[in-house]
Coordinates of C-alpha atoms in Angstrom, one line a residue:
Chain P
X1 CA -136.6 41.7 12.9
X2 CA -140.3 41.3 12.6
X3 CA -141.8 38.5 10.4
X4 CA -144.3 40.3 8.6
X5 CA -144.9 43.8 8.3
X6 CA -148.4 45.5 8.0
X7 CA -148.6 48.5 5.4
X8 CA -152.0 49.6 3.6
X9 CA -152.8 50.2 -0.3
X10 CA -155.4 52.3 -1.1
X11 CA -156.8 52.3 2.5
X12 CA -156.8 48.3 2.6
X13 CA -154.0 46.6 5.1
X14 CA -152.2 43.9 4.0
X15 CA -149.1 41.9 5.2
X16 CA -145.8 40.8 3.8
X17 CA -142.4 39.9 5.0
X18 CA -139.5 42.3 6.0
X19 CA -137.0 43.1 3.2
X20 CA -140.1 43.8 0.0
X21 CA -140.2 46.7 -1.5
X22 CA -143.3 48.6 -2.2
X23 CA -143.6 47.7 -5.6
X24 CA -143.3 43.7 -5.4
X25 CA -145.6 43.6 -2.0
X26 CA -147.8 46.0 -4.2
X27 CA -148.1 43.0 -7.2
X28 CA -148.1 40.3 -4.9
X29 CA -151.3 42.1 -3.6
X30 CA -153.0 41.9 -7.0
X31 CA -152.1 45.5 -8.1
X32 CA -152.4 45.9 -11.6
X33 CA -152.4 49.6 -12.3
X34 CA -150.0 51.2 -10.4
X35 CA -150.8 54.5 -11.8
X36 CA -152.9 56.2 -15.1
X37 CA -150.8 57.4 -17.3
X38 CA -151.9 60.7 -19.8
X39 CA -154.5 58.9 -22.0
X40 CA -155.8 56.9 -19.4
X41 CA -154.0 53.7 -19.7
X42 CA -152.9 51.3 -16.2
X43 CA -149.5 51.3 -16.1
X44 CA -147.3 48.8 -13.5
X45 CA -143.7 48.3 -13.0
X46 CA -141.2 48.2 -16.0
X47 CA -137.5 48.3 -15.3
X48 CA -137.9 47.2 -11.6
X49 CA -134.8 49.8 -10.4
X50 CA -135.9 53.3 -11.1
X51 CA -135.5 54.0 -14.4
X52 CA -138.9 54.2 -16.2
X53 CA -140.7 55.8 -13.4
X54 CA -143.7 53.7 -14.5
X55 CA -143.9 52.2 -11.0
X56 CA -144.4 55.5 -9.0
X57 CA -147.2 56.0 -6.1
X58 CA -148.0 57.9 -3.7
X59 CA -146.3 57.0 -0.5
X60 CA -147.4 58.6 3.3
X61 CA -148.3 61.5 1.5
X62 CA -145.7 62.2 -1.1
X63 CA -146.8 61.8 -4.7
X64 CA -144.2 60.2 -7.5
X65 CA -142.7 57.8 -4.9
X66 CA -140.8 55.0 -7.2
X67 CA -142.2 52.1 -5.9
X68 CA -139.8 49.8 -6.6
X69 CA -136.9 51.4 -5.1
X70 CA -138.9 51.8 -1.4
X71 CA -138.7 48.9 1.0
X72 CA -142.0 48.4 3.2
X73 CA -141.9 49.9 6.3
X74 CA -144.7 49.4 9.3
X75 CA -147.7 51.1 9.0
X76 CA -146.4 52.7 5.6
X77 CA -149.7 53.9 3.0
X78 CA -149.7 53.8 -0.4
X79 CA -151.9 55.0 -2.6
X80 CA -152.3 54.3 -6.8
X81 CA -153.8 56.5 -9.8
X82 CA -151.5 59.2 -9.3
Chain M
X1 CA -129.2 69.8 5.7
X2 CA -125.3 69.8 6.9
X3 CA -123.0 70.3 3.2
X4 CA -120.7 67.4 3.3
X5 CA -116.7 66.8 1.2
X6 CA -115.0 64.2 1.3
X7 CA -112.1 63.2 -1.0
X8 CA -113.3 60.9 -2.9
X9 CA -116.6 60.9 -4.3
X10 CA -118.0 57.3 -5.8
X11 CA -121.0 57.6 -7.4
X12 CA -122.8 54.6 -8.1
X13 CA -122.4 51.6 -5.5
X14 CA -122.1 48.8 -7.8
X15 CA -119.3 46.4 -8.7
X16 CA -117.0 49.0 -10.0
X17 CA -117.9 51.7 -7.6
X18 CA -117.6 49.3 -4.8
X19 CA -114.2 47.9 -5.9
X20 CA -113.5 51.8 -6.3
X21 CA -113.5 53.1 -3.5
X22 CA -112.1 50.0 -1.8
X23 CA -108.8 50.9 -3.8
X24 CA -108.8 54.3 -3.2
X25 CA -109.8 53.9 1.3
X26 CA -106.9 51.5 1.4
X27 CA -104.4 54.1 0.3
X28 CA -105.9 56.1 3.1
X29 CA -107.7 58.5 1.3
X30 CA -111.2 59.6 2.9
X31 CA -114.1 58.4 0.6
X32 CA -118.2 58.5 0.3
X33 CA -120.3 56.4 -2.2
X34 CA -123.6 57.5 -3.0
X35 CA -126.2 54.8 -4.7
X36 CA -129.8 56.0 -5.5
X37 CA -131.1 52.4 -4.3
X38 CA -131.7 51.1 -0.9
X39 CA -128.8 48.6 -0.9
X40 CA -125.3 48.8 -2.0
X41 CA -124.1 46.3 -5.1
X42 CA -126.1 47.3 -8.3
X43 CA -128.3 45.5 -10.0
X44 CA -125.7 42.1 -10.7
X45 CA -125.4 41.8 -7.1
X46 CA -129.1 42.7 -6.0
X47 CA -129.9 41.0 -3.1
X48 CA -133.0 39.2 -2.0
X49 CA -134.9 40.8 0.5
X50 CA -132.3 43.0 1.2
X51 CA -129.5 40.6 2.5
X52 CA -126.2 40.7 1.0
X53 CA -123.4 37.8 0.6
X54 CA -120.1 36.6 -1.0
X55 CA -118.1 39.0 -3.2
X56 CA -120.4 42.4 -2.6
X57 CA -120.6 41.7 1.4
X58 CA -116.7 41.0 1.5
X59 CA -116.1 44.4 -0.6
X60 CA -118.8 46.0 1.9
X61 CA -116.8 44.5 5.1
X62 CA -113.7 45.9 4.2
X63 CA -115.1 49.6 2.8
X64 CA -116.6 49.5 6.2
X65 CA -113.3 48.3 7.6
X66 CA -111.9 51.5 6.0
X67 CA -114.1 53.9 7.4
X68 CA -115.9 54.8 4.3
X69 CA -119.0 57.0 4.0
X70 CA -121.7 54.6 2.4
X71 CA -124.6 57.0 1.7
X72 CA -127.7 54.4 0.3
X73 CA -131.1 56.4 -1.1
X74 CA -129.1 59.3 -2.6
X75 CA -129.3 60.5 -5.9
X76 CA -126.9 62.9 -8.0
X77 CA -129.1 65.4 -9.0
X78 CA -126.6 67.7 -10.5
X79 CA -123.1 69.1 -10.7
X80 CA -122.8 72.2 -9.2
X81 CA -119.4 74.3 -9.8
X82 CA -116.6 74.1 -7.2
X83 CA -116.1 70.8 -7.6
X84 CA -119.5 70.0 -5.7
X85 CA -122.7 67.8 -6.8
X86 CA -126.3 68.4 -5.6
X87 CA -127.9 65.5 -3.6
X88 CA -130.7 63.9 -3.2
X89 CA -132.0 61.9 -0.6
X90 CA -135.6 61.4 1.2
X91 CA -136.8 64.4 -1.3
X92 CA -134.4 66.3 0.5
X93 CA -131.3 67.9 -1.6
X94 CA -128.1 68.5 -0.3
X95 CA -124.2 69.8 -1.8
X96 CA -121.2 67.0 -1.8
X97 CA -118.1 68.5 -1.9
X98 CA -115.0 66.9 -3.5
X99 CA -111.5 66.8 -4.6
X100 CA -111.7 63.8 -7.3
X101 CA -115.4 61.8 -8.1
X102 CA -115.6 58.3 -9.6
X103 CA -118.4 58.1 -11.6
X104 CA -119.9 54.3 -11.6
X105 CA -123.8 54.6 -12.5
X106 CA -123.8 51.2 -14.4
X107 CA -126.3 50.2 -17.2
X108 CA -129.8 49.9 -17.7
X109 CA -132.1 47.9 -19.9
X110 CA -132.5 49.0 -23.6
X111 CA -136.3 48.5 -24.0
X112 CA -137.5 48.5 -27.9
X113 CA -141.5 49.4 -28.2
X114 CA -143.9 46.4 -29.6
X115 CA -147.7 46.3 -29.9
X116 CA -148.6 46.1 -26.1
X117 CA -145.5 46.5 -24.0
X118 CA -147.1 49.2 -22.1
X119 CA -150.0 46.8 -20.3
X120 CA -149.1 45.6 -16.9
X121 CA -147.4 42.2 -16.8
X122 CA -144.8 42.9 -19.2
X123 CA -141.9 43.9 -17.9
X124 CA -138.0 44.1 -18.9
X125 CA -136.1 41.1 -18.3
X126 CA -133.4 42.1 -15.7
X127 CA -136.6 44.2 -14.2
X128 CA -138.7 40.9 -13.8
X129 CA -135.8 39.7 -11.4
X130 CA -135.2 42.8 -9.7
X131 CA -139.0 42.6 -8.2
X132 CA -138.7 39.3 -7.5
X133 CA -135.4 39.5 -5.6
X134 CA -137.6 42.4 -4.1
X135 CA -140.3 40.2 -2.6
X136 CA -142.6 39.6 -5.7
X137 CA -144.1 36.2 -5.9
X138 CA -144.3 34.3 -9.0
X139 CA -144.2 30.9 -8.1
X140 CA -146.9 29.1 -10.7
X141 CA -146.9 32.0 -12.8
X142 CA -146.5 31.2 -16.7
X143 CA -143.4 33.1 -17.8
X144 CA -141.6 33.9 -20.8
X145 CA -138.2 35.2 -21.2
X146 CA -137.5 37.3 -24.5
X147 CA -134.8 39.9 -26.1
X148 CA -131.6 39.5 -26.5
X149 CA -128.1 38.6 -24.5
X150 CA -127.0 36.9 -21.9
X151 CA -128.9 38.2 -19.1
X152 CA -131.9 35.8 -20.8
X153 CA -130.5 32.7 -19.2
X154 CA -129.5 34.2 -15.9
X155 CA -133.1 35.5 -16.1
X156 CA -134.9 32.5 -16.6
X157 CA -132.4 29.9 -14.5
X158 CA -133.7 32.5 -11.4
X159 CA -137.5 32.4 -12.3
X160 CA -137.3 29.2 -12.4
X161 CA -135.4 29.1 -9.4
X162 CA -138.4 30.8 -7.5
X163 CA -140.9 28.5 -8.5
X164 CA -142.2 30.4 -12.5
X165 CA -143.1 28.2 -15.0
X166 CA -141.3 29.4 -17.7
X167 CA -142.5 28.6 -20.6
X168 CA -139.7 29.3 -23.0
X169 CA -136.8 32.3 -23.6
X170 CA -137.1 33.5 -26.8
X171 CA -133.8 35.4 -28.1
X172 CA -133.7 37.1 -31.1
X173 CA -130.1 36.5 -32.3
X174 CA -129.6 33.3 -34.4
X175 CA -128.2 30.4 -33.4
X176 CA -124.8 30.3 -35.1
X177 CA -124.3 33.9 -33.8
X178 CA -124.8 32.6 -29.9
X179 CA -122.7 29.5 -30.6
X180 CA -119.9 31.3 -31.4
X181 CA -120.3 33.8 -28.6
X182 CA -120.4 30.9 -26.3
X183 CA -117.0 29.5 -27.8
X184 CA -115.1 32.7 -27.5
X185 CA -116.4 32.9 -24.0
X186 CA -114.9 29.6 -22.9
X187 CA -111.4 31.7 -23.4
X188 CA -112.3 33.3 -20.1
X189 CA -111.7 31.7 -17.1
X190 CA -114.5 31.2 -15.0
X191 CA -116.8 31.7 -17.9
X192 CA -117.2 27.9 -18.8
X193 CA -118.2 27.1 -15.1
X194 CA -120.7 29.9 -15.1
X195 CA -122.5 28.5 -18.6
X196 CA -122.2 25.2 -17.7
X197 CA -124.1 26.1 -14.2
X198 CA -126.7 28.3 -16.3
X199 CA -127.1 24.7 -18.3
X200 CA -128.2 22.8 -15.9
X201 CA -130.3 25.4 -14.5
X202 CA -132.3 26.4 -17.3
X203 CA -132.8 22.5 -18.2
X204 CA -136.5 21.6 -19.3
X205 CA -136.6 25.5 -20.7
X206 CA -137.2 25.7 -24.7
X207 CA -134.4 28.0 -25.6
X208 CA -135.3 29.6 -29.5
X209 CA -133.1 31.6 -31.1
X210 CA -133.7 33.4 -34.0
X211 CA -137.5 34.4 -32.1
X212 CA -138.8 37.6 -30.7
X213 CA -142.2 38.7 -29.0
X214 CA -143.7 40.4 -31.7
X215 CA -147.1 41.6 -29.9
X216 CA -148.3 41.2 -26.5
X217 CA -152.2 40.8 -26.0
X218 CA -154.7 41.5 -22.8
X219 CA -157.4 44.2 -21.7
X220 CA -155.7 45.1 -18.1
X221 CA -153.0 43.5 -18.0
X222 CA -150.8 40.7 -19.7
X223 CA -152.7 37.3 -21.0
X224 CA -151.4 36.3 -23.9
X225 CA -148.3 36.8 -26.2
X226 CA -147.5 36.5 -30.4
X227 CA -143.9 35.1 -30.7
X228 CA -142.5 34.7 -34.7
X229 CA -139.7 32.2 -34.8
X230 CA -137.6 31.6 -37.8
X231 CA -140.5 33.1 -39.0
X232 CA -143.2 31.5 -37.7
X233 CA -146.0 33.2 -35.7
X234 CA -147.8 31.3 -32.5
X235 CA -149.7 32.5 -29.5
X236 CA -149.0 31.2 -26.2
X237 CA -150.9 31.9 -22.8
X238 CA -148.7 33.8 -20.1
X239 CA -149.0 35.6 -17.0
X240 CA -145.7 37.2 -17.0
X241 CA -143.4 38.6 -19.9
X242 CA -139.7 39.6 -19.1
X243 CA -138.4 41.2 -22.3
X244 CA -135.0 43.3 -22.6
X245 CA -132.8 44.4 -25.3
X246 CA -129.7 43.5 -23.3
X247 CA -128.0 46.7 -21.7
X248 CA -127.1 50.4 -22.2
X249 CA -124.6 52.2 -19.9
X250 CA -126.2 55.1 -17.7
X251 CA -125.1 58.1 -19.1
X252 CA -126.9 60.9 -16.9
X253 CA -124.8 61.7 -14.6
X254 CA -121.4 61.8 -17.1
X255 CA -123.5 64.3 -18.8
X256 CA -124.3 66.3 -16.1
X257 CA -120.3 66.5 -15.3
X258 CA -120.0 67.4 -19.2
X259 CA -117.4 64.3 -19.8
X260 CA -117.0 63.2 -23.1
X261 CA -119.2 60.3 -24.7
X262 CA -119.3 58.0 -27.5
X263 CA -122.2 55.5 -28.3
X264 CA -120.6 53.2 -26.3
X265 CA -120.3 54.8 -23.3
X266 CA -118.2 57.5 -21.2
X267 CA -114.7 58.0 -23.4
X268 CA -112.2 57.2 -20.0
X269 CA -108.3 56.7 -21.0
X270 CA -106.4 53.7 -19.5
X271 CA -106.8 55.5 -16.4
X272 CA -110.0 55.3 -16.5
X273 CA -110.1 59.4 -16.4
X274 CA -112.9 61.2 -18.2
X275 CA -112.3 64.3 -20.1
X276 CA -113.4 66.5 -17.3
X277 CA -110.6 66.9 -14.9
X278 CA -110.7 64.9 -11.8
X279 CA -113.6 63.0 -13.2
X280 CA -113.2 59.3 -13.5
X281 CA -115.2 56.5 -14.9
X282 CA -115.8 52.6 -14.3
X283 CA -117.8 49.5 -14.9
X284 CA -120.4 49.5 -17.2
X285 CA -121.0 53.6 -17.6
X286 CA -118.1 53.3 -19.8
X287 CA -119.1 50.0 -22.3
X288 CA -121.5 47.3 -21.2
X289 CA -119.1 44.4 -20.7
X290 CA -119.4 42.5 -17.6
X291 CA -119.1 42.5 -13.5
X292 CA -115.2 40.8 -14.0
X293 CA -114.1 44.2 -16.8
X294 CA -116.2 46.3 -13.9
X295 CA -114.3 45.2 -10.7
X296 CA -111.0 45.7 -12.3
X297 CA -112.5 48.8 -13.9
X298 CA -113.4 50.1 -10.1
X299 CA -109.7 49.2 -9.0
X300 CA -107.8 51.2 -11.8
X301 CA -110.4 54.4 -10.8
X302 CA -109.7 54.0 -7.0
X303 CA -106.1 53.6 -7.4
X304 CA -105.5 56.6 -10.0
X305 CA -107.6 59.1 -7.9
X306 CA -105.5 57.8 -5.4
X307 CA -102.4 58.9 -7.3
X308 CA -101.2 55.2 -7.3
X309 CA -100.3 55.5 -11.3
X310 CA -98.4 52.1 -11.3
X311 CA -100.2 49.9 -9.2
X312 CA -103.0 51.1 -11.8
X313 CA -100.6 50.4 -14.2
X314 CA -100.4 46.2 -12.6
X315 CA -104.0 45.7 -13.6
X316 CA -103.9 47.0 -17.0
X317 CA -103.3 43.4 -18.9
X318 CA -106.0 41.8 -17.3
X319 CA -108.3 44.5 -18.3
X320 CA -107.0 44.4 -21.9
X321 CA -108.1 40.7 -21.8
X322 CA -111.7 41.3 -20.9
X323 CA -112.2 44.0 -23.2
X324 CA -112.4 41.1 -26.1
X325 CA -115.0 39.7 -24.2
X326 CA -117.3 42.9 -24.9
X327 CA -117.0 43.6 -28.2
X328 CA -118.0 40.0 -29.0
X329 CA -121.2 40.4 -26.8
X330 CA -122.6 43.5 -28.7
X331 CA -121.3 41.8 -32.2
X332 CA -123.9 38.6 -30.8
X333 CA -126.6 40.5 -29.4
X334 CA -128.9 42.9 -31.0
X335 CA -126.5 43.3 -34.0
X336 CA -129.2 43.1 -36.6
X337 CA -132.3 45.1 -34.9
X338 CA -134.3 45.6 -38.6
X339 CA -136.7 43.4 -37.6
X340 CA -137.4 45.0 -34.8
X341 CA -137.8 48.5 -36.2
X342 CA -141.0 47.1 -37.7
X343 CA -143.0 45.7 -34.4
X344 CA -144.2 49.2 -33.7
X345 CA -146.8 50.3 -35.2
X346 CA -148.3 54.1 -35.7
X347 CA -150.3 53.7 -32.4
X348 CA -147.8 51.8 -30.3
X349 CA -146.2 54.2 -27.5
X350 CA -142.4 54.8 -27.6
X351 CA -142.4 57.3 -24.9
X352 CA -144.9 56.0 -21.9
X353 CA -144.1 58.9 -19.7
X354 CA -145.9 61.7 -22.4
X355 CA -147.7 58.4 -24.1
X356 CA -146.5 59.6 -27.7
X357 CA -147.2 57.0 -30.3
X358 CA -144.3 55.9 -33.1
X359 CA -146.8 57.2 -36.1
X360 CA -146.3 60.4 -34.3
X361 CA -142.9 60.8 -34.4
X362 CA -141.1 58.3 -37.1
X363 CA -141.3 61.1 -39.7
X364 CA -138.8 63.3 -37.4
X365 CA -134.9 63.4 -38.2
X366 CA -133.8 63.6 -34.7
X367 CA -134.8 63.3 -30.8
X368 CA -134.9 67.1 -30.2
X369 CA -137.0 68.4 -33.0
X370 CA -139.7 65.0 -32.0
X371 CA -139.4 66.5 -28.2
X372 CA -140.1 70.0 -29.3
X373 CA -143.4 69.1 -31.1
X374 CA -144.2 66.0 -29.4
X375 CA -142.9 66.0 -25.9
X376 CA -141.0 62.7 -26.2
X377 CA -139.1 61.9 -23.4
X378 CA -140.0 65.0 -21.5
X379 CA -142.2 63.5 -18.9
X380 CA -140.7 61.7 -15.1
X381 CA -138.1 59.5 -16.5
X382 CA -136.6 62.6 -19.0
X383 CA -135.9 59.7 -21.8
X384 CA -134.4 57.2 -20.1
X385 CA -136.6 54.7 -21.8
X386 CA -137.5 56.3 -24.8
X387 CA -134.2 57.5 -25.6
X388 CA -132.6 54.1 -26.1
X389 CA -135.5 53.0 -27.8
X390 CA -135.9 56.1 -30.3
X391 CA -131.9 55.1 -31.2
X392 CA -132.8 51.4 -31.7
X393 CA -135.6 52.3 -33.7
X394 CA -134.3 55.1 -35.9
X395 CA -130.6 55.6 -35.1
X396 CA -130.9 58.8 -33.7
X397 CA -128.6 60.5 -30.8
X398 CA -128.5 60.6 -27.4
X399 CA -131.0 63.0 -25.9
X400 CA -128.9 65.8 -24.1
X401 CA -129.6 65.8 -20.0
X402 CA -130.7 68.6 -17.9
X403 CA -130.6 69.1 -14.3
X404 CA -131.8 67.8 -12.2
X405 CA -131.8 64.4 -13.7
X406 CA -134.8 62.9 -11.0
X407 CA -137.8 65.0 -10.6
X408 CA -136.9 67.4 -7.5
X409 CA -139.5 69.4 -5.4
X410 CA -139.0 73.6 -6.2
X411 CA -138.5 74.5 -2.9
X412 CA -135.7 71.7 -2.6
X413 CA -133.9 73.7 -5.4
X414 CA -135.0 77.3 -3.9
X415 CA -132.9 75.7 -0.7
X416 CA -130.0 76.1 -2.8
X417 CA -130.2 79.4 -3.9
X418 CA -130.0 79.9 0.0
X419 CA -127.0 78.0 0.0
X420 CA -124.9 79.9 -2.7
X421 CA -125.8 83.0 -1.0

């Protein structure tokens, strides 16, 4: 297995090890709002296994990913404020 | 996508859906497990970065020793008639046939809503050490703990594990309360050696009972939190806040096969059958109570879909003695939540899917006439997280579920329709 894998949020690489999931690699990044919710507000991670959806993104094109329950794959691109 | 059947259909891959359908392969009987995360093992035995060991990788050997389908990333969506379910999986759906299904979806974290619990950094307890098994980094961060049960400690002893400074665990339950939880648990073997680890773990951590986080302060995310214990109110500095309400069983899928429910959980017989024929039901989705009630749980399932009655039968005085064990944790934790019912105030959002405010809805007699005029609960997570927190807050029911129980693309379900014709 690789040591690091490279993946991109909001059109900026970073790098992280194999096994993270999107959400964790996204906060260790410095991600604070994850996405807007209806009055405006950044919202992040809550539950951590996919029960509040608060933690959804856009993933390689498909909207309302659940971050935390997607591990990082190579050259993977996710995108906040959905 | 191909339909599938198989015999035996485990949903949930956790402790009792594992031990599950490890009973019910070793009587020969052909069996799939479906789990809506990446890994098998639920959230007790979440592993980090994704690599597994000791009791779940020795009940993953042997399942895979037994030839049995392990389907990871693949969500119940609904049950369909003929004895079918729809799945999910890579935002494709798909039917399951089966003769018998086990349901084993587990528990989640009750949340209760406080000024601030929506800004970013606050986060449930068991959630804060689900992202960090996941990768997140929180060495150096300033950390506290707070809510209610046992998970607390486990919490904390792991933070601090991965280099957080936590800065204290507030639980809300009084002290003579946890004291006498923690004497009734020394009954159980294996329970004193567990605490007595935790101890020494969580050494150097202020533990205060009797405390909750009563507000939690910051512009864009967390910076500060308000804690009131025994009734006094300080602020301390934090980067991190882990705060759960200790568990509540998952009770979307038992829905959606129409099985009966009480407040506690799924209503399964000593057989651990549901009130829907050839439906079964383990571990936690039936009453929040431990991984050592769900393994044995998992067992009496697999080996009465099985048809193995009596060997069911073997196991039924050790479960009898871990049910005690339950109804002293929810008579310790969160058995007095008055004081909580007044953190909220008329701005602070219960439901952060539809952001709908308590002052909005507290005047309401039940979930379904708030939803109607308020949308509560009707947005991604369809009351997952509101709905416990509405019946903390004002005792109301269970919101009713409707399929499908994840947000599904339309032409996933028009697929369907293609199907049944």
């Amino acid at each position: 297995m690789a040591e690091t894998v490279t993946f991109k949020i909001d059109g900026t690489e970073h790098e992280t090890s194999p096994g993270t999931t999107v959400a964790a690699a996204m906060l260790n990044a410095g991600v604070t709002a994850f996405r807007t919710s209806v009055t405006g507000e950044p919202r992040a991670p809550l539950c951590g296994m996919g029960i509040c959806f608060e933690c959804r993104v856009k993933i390689d094109g498909t909207e309302n990913v659940r971050s935390c329950l997607e591990p990082v794959r190579e050259g993977m691109e996710s995108e906040t404020g959905g | 996508m191909a339909k599938k059947r198989t015999e035996i259909l485990v949903i949930g891959g956790g402790p009792a859906g594992l031990a599950a359908a490890k009973a019910a392969s070793s009587h020969g009987k052909k069996v799939t497990v479906i789990d809506e995360n990446p890994d098998f093992g639920g959230q007790i035995w979440r592993a980090e970065k994704r690599v597994l060991s000791g009791k779940a990788k020795e009940l993953l050997d042997s399942l895979e020793k037994n030839g049995v389908e392990m389907l990871a990333s693949c969500t119940c969506v609904a049950a369909l008639p003929d004895k079918r379910i729809l799945a999910l999986s890579n935002g494709r759906t798909f039917p399951i046939a089966y003769d018998k299904a086990i349901i084993a979806t587990g528990a989640r974290e009750r949340f209760i809503p406080f000024p601030g619990w929506t800004l970013p950094g606050v986060y449930g307890a068991g959630g804060l050490q689900a992202l960090v098994k996941g990768g997140f980094d929180v060495s150096g961060k300033r950390i506290v703990v707070a809510g209610t049960g046992p998970l607390l400690l486990a919490v904390a002893a792991y933070l601090k594990k991965k280099g957080g400074n936590v800065l204290m665990i507030a639980e809300q339950a009084p002290f003579h309360k946890i004291l006498g939880f923690g004497m009734s648990a020394l009954r159980i073997r294996g329970k004193l050696a567990e605490a007595w680890q935790l101890r020494k773990e969580i050494r150097g951590i202020p533990y205060r009972t009797s405390s909750i986080v009563t507000e939690a302060h910051g512009e864009y995310s967390l910076t500060e939190v308000s804690i009131r214990s025994s009734g006094q109110d300080s602020r301390i500095g934090c980067d991190l806040l882990g705060v759960g309400w200790h568990l509540v069983p998952d009770l979307e899928v038992p829905d959606l096969f129409g099985c009966g429910l009480s407040a506690r959980g799924v209503n399964a017989d000593r057989y651990m059958r549901t009130s829907v024929d050839e439906v079964y039901s383990a571990g936690e989705t039936n009453l929040v109570g431990g991984v050592e009630r769900a393994l044995i749980e998992g067992e009496i399932a697999g080996l009465s879909a099985a048809g193995k009655r009596k060997l069911a039968r073997s196991l039924h005085a050790k479960w009898d003695r871990l049910l005690g064990f339950s109804d002293r944790m929810h008579e310790t934790f969160l058995s007095e939540p008055s004081e909580l019912r007044k953190l909220a105030t008329d701005d602070t959002i219960v439901c952060r899917c539809e952001d709908v405010p308590f002052g909005r809805i507290k005047y309401f007699e039940c979930f379904n006439k708030a939803k109607l005029q308020t949308r509560l609960g009707m947005g991604s997570c369809q009351g997952r997280v509101c709905g416990a927190a509405c019946e903390a807050l004002f005792e109301w029911d269970r919101n009713s579920v409707r399929p499908p129980i994840v947000p599904v693309r339309v032409s996933e379900l028009a697929n369907l329709k293609t199907e049944n014709d």
